[in-house]
Amino acid sequence: MSEQQNPSREQFKRTMKARHLVMLSLGGVIGTGLFFNTGYIISTTGAAGTLLAYLIGALVVWLVMVCLGELSVAMPETGAFHVYAARYISPATGYTVAWLYWLTWTVALGSSFTAAGFCMQYWFPQVPVWIWCLVFCVAIYLLNIISTRFFAEGEFWFSLIKVITIIAFIVLGAAAMFGFIPLKDGSAAPGLSNLTQHGWLPHGVLPIIMTMVAVNFAFSGTELIGIAAGETENPQKVLPLAIRTTVARLIIFFVGTVLVLAALIPMDQAGIVKSPFVLVFEKIGIPWAADVVNFVILTAILSAANSGLYASGRMLWSLANEKTLPRCFARVNKRGVPQLAITVSMLGGVLALLSSVIAPDTVFVALSAISGFAVVAVWLSICASHYLFRRRHLAQGRALSELAYRAPFYPLTPILGFALCLLACVGLAFDPSQRIALWCGIPFVLFCYAAYAVTHKKTQAEEANDAA
């Protein structure tokens, strides 16, 4: 799509630099999934199994990101992957992917504000959670509405706090593992003994497949690089750099963190309510461990909400820009911000917040299941779009040298990425606690396809009337 065909895109400001893009992606990824879910995965698969699961997750992230990298550099669009899905798979698929991704982040907004309220109650137990939710709603909304650069700077500092904490955690934890820092209870340094204490895979291979979606959820957010492509300075240069550095840092942070957690926390102590990070800080004897971790988790939650409102607002803008929503959602203000799209997304987050309080066992559980399923569905669409994009590029007689960035090992890269994402979806069927994601997610996908068919016919009829 040329610039002339898409004039509204000109109103976006290309103000994001490489450091903003990397931190935006890291901010979307490093969240409560890493801080809490890792304990559950260790207790389910064992220490070695958890490392293997996260290594497979890191491979999937790399495969998806290099596919997205080729697409984003060739066509730097705001809204990115749903535009690619519409162009190279089908318009109905692009429409479905956009709504799935919008719902993912909008539901995450509601749960993030609730979780942030609970974090604040740790220090201020007398203040109701809803007051903190309101405060954070206003703060995140203002960060997004003032300007894209203001949002990016806020996200940069949110993410920096988390990154510094993760690095400190890995360094201190590794020192405790090998006896450079004595453990608080005076016990001997465990080294790597906890990794194999219960055998390499105490529960077999199936738990690894079952937890692959949980691992993929923990890595979700890397694809935000594609969302921000249309607002990035010099995307042909910045996007490949951001993808390389983001994936490399994620592998170091996640695998390094999991190695320290698995080495310091025996399998039978993992998976309890307390964050595994708190357990490790307490073992090392860090003062105010619970306060430190509570502050970092609060930062992580607000960072994820900040990224989530950005992503969901751009998705609504992009749907309107593709003429599948009213054009009013495609308007941006003089600061290059899609104000109406962001406002409606924030209202969706508030509704999700209400559902988490009013109907936590029904509506909110179903919405959360759909949002989790949606992340993997979006990754599937990225791999499929890339495979079809490269095929069409070559079929048109165009040279590979025209592509400023090329995913390596094509066609293995998109095929393997698609297969591993599909395997993660299949793994959901074997886990009773996660199976609801399929029961809710698949009907929602079918509903989106049906809704597209209805709205598309209506749009065609209106265009025919206008032409007449």
Coordinates of C-alpha atoms in Angstrom, one line a residue:
M1 CA 0.0 0.0 0.0
S2 CA 1.6 3.3 -1.1
E3 CA 1.7 6.4 1.0
Q4 CA -0.8 8.0 -1.4
Q5 CA -3.3 5.3 -0.9
N6 CA -3.0 5.6 2.9
P7 CA -2.9 9.3 3.6
S8 CA -3.9 9.0 7.3
R9 CA -0.7 7.2 8.1
E10 CA 1.2 10.4 7.2
Q11 CA -0.2 11.9 10.4
F12 CA 1.7 9.5 12.7
K13 CA 4.9 10.9 13.9
R14 CA 8.0 8.7 13.4
T15 CA 9.5 9.6 16.8
M16 CA 10.5 6.2 18.3
K17 CA 14.2 5.4 18.4
A18 CA 15.9 2.0 18.6
R19 CA 16.2 2.2 22.4
H20 CA 12.4 3.0 22.7
L21 CA 11.6 0.0 20.4
V22 CA 13.8 -2.4 22.3
M23 CA 12.4 -1.3 25.7
L24 CA 8.8 -1.3 24.4
S25 CA 9.2 -4.9 23.4
L26 CA 11.0 -5.9 26.7
G27 CA 8.4 -4.0 28.7
G28 CA 5.6 -6.0 27.1
V29 CA 7.4 -9.3 27.8
I30 CA 9.0 -9.0 31.3
G31 CA 5.9 -9.1 33.5
T32 CA 4.0 -11.2 36.0
G33 CA 4.4 -14.3 33.7
L34 CA 8.1 -14.3 34.5
F35 CA 7.8 -13.2 38.1
F36 CA 5.1 -15.7 39.1
N37 CA 4.4 -18.4 36.5
T38 CA 8.0 -19.7 36.5
G39 CA 7.4 -21.3 39.9
Y40 CA 4.3 -23.1 38.5
I41 CA 6.3 -24.4 35.5
I42 CA 9.2 -25.6 37.7
S43 CA 6.8 -27.6 39.9
T44 CA 5.1 -29.0 36.8
T45 CA 8.0 -30.0 34.6
G46 CA 11.0 -30.1 37.0
A47 CA 14.1 -27.8 36.8
A48 CA 15.6 -29.3 33.6
G49 CA 12.2 -29.5 32.0
T50 CA 11.6 -25.8 32.7
L51 CA 14.9 -24.9 31.2
L52 CA 14.1 -27.0 28.1
A53 CA 10.6 -25.4 27.9
Y54 CA 12.0 -21.9 28.0
L55 CA 14.7 -22.7 25.4
I56 CA 12.0 -24.0 23.1
G57 CA 10.0 -20.8 23.8
A58 CA 13.0 -18.7 23.0
L59 CA 13.4 -20.6 19.7
V60 CA 9.7 -19.9 18.9
V61 CA 10.2 -16.2 19.7
W62 CA 13.3 -16.0 17.4
L63 CA 11.4 -17.8 14.5
V64 CA 8.4 -15.5 14.8
M65 CA 10.5 -12.3 15.2
V66 CA 12.7 -12.9 12.2
C67 CA 9.5 -13.6 10.1
L68 CA 8.0 -10.4 11.5
G69 CA 11.3 -8.6 10.9
E70 CA 11.2 -9.3 7.1
L71 CA 7.6 -8.2 6.8
S72 CA 8.0 -5.0 9.0
V73 CA 11.1 -3.8 7.2
A74 CA 9.5 -4.4 3.8
M75 CA 6.2 -2.8 4.9
P76 CA 6.5 -0.7 8.0
E77 CA 2.8 -0.3 9.0
T78 CA 1.2 0.8 12.2
G79 CA -0.9 -2.2 13.2
A80 CA 1.5 -4.4 11.3
F81 CA 0.7 -8.1 11.4
H82 CA -3.1 -7.9 11.0
V83 CA -2.4 -5.8 7.8
Y84 CA 0.0 -8.6 6.6
A85 CA -2.5 -11.3 7.4
A86 CA -5.2 -9.5 5.5
R87 CA -2.9 -9.0 2.5
Y88 CA -1.3 -12.4 2.3
I89 CA -3.7 -14.9 3.9
S90 CA -7.2 -13.3 3.6
P91 CA -9.0 -10.1 4.6
A92 CA -11.2 -12.1 7.1
T93 CA -8.1 -13.5 8.7
G94 CA -6.6 -10.0 9.1
Y95 CA -9.8 -8.8 10.7
T96 CA -9.9 -11.7 13.1
V97 CA -6.2 -11.3 14.1
A98 CA -6.8 -7.6 14.8
W99 CA -9.8 -8.3 17.1
L100 CA -8.0 -11.1 18.9
Y101 CA -5.0 -9.0 19.5
W102 CA -7.1 -6.0 20.6
L103 CA -8.9 -8.2 23.1
T104 CA -5.6 -9.7 24.4
W105 CA -4.3 -6.3 25.5
T106 CA -7.7 -4.8 26.5
V107 CA -8.3 -7.7 28.9
A108 CA -4.7 -7.4 30.1
L109 CA -5.4 -3.8 31.0
G110 CA -8.2 -4.8 33.4
S111 CA -6.2 -7.5 35.1
S112 CA -3.1 -5.2 35.2
F113 CA -5.0 -2.4 37.0
T114 CA -6.4 -4.9 39.5
A115 CA -3.0 -6.5 40.2
A116 CA -1.4 -3.0 40.6
G117 CA -4.1 -2.2 43.1
F118 CA -3.3 -5.3 45.1
C119 CA 0.5 -4.4 45.0
M120 CA -0.3 -1.0 46.5
Q121 CA -2.4 -2.6 49.2
Y122 CA 0.8 -4.3 50.5
W123 CA 2.0 -0.9 51.6
F124 CA -1.4 0.9 52.1
P125 CA -3.8 -1.8 53.3
Q126 CA -6.5 0.7 54.4
V127 CA -6.9 2.2 50.8
P128 CA -9.4 0.3 48.6
V129 CA -8.1 -1.4 45.5
W130 CA -10.6 0.5 43.2
I131 CA -8.9 3.9 44.2
W132 CA -5.5 2.6 43.0
C133 CA -7.1 1.2 39.9
L134 CA -8.6 4.7 39.1
V135 CA -5.2 6.4 39.8
F136 CA -3.3 4.0 37.5
C137 CA -6.0 4.2 34.8
V138 CA -5.6 8.0 34.6
A139 CA -1.8 7.9 34.7
I140 CA -1.5 5.3 31.9
Y141 CA -4.1 7.1 29.8
L142 CA -2.2 10.4 30.1
L143 CA 1.1 8.7 29.2
N144 CA -0.4 7.4 26.0
I145 CA -2.5 10.4 25.0
I146 CA 0.1 13.2 25.3
S147 CA 2.3 12.0 22.5
T148 CA 4.0 8.9 21.2
R149 CA 7.4 10.1 22.3
F150 CA 6.1 10.8 25.8
F151 CA 4.6 7.2 25.9
A152 CA 7.9 5.8 24.6
E153 CA 10.0 7.6 27.2
G154 CA 7.7 6.4 30.0
E155 CA 7.9 2.8 28.8
F156 CA 11.7 3.1 28.5
W157 CA 12.1 4.0 32.2
F158 CA 9.4 1.4 33.3
S159 CA 11.3 -1.3 31.5
L160 CA 14.8 -0.1 32.6
I161 CA 13.8 -0.8 36.3
K162 CA 12.8 -4.3 35.4
V163 CA 15.9 -5.0 33.3
I164 CA 18.2 -3.7 36.1
T165 CA 16.4 -6.0 38.6
I166 CA 16.6 -9.0 36.4
I167 CA 20.4 -8.5 35.8
A168 CA 21.0 -8.0 39.6
F169 CA 18.9 -11.1 40.3
I170 CA 20.9 -13.2 37.9
V171 CA 24.3 -12.0 39.2
L172 CA 23.4 -12.3 42.9
G173 CA 21.7 -15.7 42.3
A174 CA 24.6 -17.1 40.4
A175 CA 27.0 -16.0 43.2
A176 CA 24.8 -17.7 45.8
M177 CA 24.6 -20.9 43.6
F178 CA 28.4 -21.3 43.6
G179 CA 29.1 -20.1 47.2
F180 CA 30.4 -16.6 46.5
I181 CA 27.5 -15.3 48.6
P182 CA 26.6 -17.4 51.7
L183 CA 23.0 -18.5 52.0
K184 CA 21.0 -16.9 54.9
D185 CA 20.2 -20.2 56.6
G186 CA 23.9 -21.3 56.5
S187 CA 23.3 -24.3 54.1
A188 CA 25.9 -25.2 51.5
A189 CA 25.8 -23.7 48.1
P190 CA 23.6 -25.9 45.9
G191 CA 25.5 -25.5 42.6
L192 CA 23.5 -27.3 39.9
S193 CA 22.4 -30.2 42.2
N194 CA 18.7 -29.1 42.3
L195 CA 18.5 -29.3 38.5
T196 CA 18.7 -33.1 38.5
Q197 CA 17.7 -33.9 42.1
H198 CA 14.4 -35.5 40.9
G199 CA 15.7 -36.7 37.6
W200 CA 16.0 -34.8 34.3
L201 CA 12.3 -35.1 33.4
P202 CA 10.5 -36.3 36.6
H203 CA 7.0 -36.2 35.0
G204 CA 8.0 -37.1 31.4
V205 CA 7.8 -35.0 28.2
L206 CA 4.0 -34.3 28.2
P207 CA 4.2 -31.5 30.9
I208 CA 6.7 -29.6 28.7
I209 CA 4.2 -29.6 25.8
M210 CA 1.3 -28.7 28.2
T211 CA 3.3 -25.7 29.5
M212 CA 4.5 -24.5 26.1
V213 CA 1.5 -22.1 25.9
A214 CA 2.3 -20.7 29.4
V215 CA 5.9 -20.2 28.2
N216 CA 4.7 -18.6 25.0
F217 CA 2.5 -16.3 27.0
A218 CA 5.5 -15.3 29.1
F219 CA 7.3 -14.3 25.9
S220 CA 4.3 -12.6 24.4
G221 CA 4.9 -8.9 23.8
T222 CA 7.9 -9.2 21.5
E223 CA 5.6 -8.7 18.6
L224 CA 5.0 -5.1 19.8
I225 CA 8.0 -4.2 17.6
G226 CA 5.8 -4.8 14.6
I227 CA 2.9 -2.7 16.0
A228 CA 5.3 0.3 16.4
A229 CA 6.9 -0.1 12.9
G230 CA 4.9 2.8 11.5
E231 CA 6.0 5.2 14.2
T232 CA 9.7 4.4 14.1
E233 CA 12.5 6.6 12.8
N234 CA 14.4 4.9 9.9
P235 CA 12.6 1.5 10.2
Q236 CA 14.8 -0.2 7.6
K237 CA 17.8 0.3 10.0
V238 CA 16.2 0.4 13.4
L239 CA 13.8 -2.7 13.2
P240 CA 16.4 -5.4 12.4
L241 CA 18.6 -4.0 15.2
A242 CA 15.7 -3.9 17.7
I243 CA 14.7 -7.5 16.8
R244 CA 18.3 -8.8 17.2
T245 CA 18.9 -7.1 20.5
T246 CA 15.5 -7.9 21.9
V247 CA 15.6 -11.6 21.2
A248 CA 19.2 -11.9 22.5
R249 CA 18.3 -10.1 25.7
L250 CA 15.2 -12.1 26.2
I251 CA 17.1 -15.4 25.9
I252 CA 19.7 -14.1 28.4
F253 CA 17.1 -12.7 30.8
F254 CA 14.6 -15.6 30.7
V255 CA 17.0 -18.6 30.5
G256 CA 19.4 -17.0 33.0
T257 CA 16.6 -16.2 35.4
V258 CA 15.1 -19.7 35.1
L259 CA 18.5 -21.3 35.6
V260 CA 19.0 -19.3 38.9
L261 CA 15.5 -20.0 40.1
A262 CA 15.7 -23.8 39.3
A263 CA 19.1 -24.1 40.9
L264 CA 18.2 -22.3 44.1
I265 CA 14.6 -23.5 44.6
P266 CA 14.0 -27.3 45.0
M267 CA 11.2 -28.6 42.8
D268 CA 9.0 -29.5 45.8
Q269 CA 9.2 -25.8 47.1
A270 CA 8.3 -24.2 43.8
G271 CA 4.8 -23.4 42.6
I272 CA 3.6 -22.0 46.0
V273 CA 1.7 -18.7 46.2
K274 CA 4.8 -16.6 47.1
S275 CA 6.8 -15.3 44.0
P276 CA 9.9 -17.4 43.4
F277 CA 11.8 -14.1 43.2
V278 CA 10.9 -13.4 46.8
L279 CA 12.0 -16.9 47.8
V280 CA 15.4 -16.4 46.2
F281 CA 16.0 -12.9 47.6
E282 CA 15.1 -14.3 51.1
K283 CA 17.5 -17.2 50.7
I284 CA 20.3 -14.8 49.8
G285 CA 19.4 -12.5 52.7
I286 CA 18.6 -9.4 50.8
P287 CA 16.9 -7.0 53.2
W288 CA 13.3 -5.9 52.5
A289 CA 13.1 -8.7 49.8
A290 CA 9.3 -8.6 49.7
D291 CA 9.3 -4.8 49.3
V292 CA 11.9 -4.9 46.5
V293 CA 10.0 -7.6 44.6
N294 CA 6.6 -5.9 45.2
F295 CA 7.9 -2.7 43.7
V296 CA 9.4 -4.4 40.7
I297 CA 6.2 -6.4 40.1
L298 CA 4.2 -3.1 40.3
T299 CA 6.6 -1.5 37.7
A300 CA 6.2 -4.6 35.5
I301 CA 2.4 -4.5 35.7
L302 CA 2.2 -0.8 34.9
S303 CA 4.7 -1.2 32.1
A304 CA 2.6 -4.0 30.6
A305 CA -0.6 -1.8 30.9
N306 CA 1.3 1.0 29.2
S307 CA 2.3 -1.2 26.3
G308 CA -1.1 -2.8 26.2
L309 CA -3.0 0.5 25.8
Y310 CA -0.6 1.5 23.1
A311 CA -1.1 -1.8 21.2
S312 CA -4.9 -1.9 21.5
G313 CA -5.3 1.7 20.5
R314 CA -3.2 1.2 17.3
M315 CA -5.2 -2.0 16.5
L316 CA -8.5 0.0 16.5
W317 CA -6.9 2.7 14.4
S318 CA -5.6 0.1 11.9
L319 CA -9.0 -1.6 11.6
A320 CA -10.6 1.8 10.8
N321 CA -7.7 2.6 8.4
E322 CA -8.5 -0.6 6.6
K323 CA -12.2 0.5 6.5
T324 CA -13.5 -2.3 8.7
L325 CA -14.4 0.1 11.5
P326 CA -15.9 3.7 11.3
R327 CA -13.4 6.2 10.0
C328 CA -13.6 8.2 13.2
F329 CA -11.3 5.7 14.8
A330 CA -8.6 6.4 12.2
R331 CA -8.3 10.0 13.1
V332 CA -5.2 11.2 14.9
N333 CA -4.7 14.4 16.7
K334 CA -2.0 17.1 15.9
R335 CA 0.4 15.2 18.2
G336 CA 0.1 12.0 16.0
V337 CA -2.0 10.1 18.6
P338 CA -5.2 8.2 17.7
Q339 CA -7.1 9.7 20.7
L340 CA -10.5 8.1 20.1
A341 CA -9.1 4.6 19.5
I342 CA -7.0 4.9 22.8
T343 CA -10.0 6.2 24.7
V344 CA -12.3 3.3 23.6
S345 CA -9.5 0.8 24.4
M346 CA -9.2 2.2 27.8
L347 CA -13.0 1.9 28.3
G348 CA -12.7 -1.7 27.3
G349 CA -10.0 -2.2 29.9
V350 CA -12.3 -0.6 32.5
L351 CA -15.1 -3.0 31.5
A352 CA -12.6 -6.0 31.9
L353 CA -11.7 -4.5 35.3
L354 CA -15.3 -4.5 36.3
S355 CA -15.8 -8.1 35.1
S356 CA -12.8 -9.2 37.1
V357 CA -14.6 -7.9 40.2
I358 CA -18.2 -8.8 39.4
A359 CA -17.8 -12.1 37.6
P360 CA -14.3 -13.4 38.2
D361 CA -15.3 -17.1 37.7
T362 CA -17.2 -16.6 34.5
V363 CA -16.8 -13.6 32.2
F364 CA -13.3 -12.7 33.1
V365 CA -11.9 -16.2 33.1
A366 CA -13.4 -16.7 29.6
L367 CA -11.9 -13.4 28.3
S368 CA -8.5 -14.2 29.8
A369 CA -8.6 -17.6 28.1
I370 CA -9.4 -16.0 24.8
S371 CA -6.6 -13.5 25.2
G372 CA -4.0 -16.2 26.0
F373 CA -5.1 -18.2 23.0
A374 CA -5.0 -15.1 20.8
V375 CA -1.3 -14.5 21.4
V376 CA -0.4 -17.9 19.8
A377 CA -3.0 -17.3 17.0
V378 CA -1.3 -14.0 16.2
W379 CA 2.1 -15.7 16.1
L380 CA 0.6 -18.4 13.7
S381 CA -0.6 -15.6 11.4
I382 CA 2.8 -13.9 11.4
C383 CA 4.6 -17.1 10.3
A384 CA 1.9 -17.9 7.6
S385 CA 2.0 -14.3 6.3
H386 CA 5.8 -14.3 6.0
Y387 CA 5.8 -17.7 4.1
L388 CA 3.2 -16.4 1.6
F389 CA 4.8 -12.9 1.3
R390 CA 8.2 -14.4 0.3
R391 CA 6.5 -16.8 -2.2
R392 CA 4.6 -13.9 -3.8
H393 CA 7.7 -11.7 -3.9
L394 CA 9.6 -14.4 -5.8
A395 CA 6.6 -15.3 -8.0
Q396 CA 6.4 -11.7 -9.1
G397 CA 10.0 -12.1 -10.5
R398 CA 11.5 -9.8 -7.9
A399 CA 15.0 -10.4 -6.5
L400 CA 15.8 -11.3 -2.9
S401 CA 18.3 -8.5 -2.9
E402 CA 15.4 -6.0 -2.9
L403 CA 14.5 -7.1 0.7
A404 CA 16.5 -5.0 3.1
Y405 CA 16.1 -7.6 5.8
R406 CA 15.6 -11.3 5.1
A407 CA 14.7 -14.1 7.6
P408 CA 17.4 -16.8 7.5
F409 CA 16.7 -20.4 6.5
Y410 CA 13.5 -19.8 4.5
P411 CA 11.2 -21.7 4.2
L412 CA 12.2 -23.7 7.3
T413 CA 11.8 -20.6 9.5
P414 CA 8.1 -19.8 9.0
I415 CA 7.2 -23.5 8.7
L416 CA 8.9 -24.5 12.0
G417 CA 7.6 -21.4 13.8
F418 CA 4.0 -22.3 12.6
A419 CA 4.4 -25.9 13.6
L420 CA 5.7 -25.1 17.1
C421 CA 2.9 -22.6 17.7
L422 CA 0.3 -25.2 16.6
L423 CA 1.9 -27.7 18.9
A424 CA 1.4 -25.3 21.8
C425 CA -2.3 -25.0 21.0
V426 CA -2.6 -28.8 20.9
G427 CA -0.9 -28.9 24.3
L428 CA -3.8 -26.9 25.7
A429 CA -6.1 -29.8 25.1
F430 CA -4.1 -32.0 27.6
D431 CA -4.2 -29.5 30.5
P432 CA -7.6 -29.3 32.2
S433 CA -6.7 -25.9 33.8
Q434 CA -6.0 -24.3 30.4
R435 CA -8.5 -26.2 28.2
I436 CA -11.0 -23.4 28.5
A437 CA -8.7 -21.4 26.2
L438 CA -9.7 -23.7 23.3
W439 CA -13.4 -23.8 24.2
C440 CA -13.6 -20.0 24.3
G441 CA -10.9 -19.1 21.7
I442 CA -12.1 -21.3 18.8
P443 CA -15.8 -20.1 18.9
F444 CA -14.5 -16.5 19.2
V445 CA -12.4 -16.9 16.0
L446 CA -15.4 -18.4 14.2
F447 CA -17.5 -15.4 15.4
C448 CA -15.0 -12.9 14.0
Y449 CA -15.0 -14.6 10.6
A450 CA -18.8 -14.5 10.6
A451 CA -18.8 -10.8 11.7
Y452 CA -16.3 -9.9 8.9
A453 CA -18.6 -11.6 6.3
V454 CA -21.6 -9.5 7.5
T455 CA -19.7 -6.2 7.8
H456 CA -17.9 -6.7 4.5
K457 CA -21.2 -7.2 2.7
K458 CA -22.6 -4.1 4.3
T459 CA -19.5 -2.1 3.3
Q460 CA -19.7 -3.3 -0.3
A461 CA -23.4 -2.4 -0.4
E462 CA -22.7 1.1 0.9
E463 CA -19.9 1.6 -1.6
A464 CA -22.2 0.5 -4.4
N465 CA -24.9 2.9 -3.3
D466 CA -22.3 5.7 -3.1
A467 CA -21.1 4.9 -6.7
A468 CA -24.7 4.9 -7.9

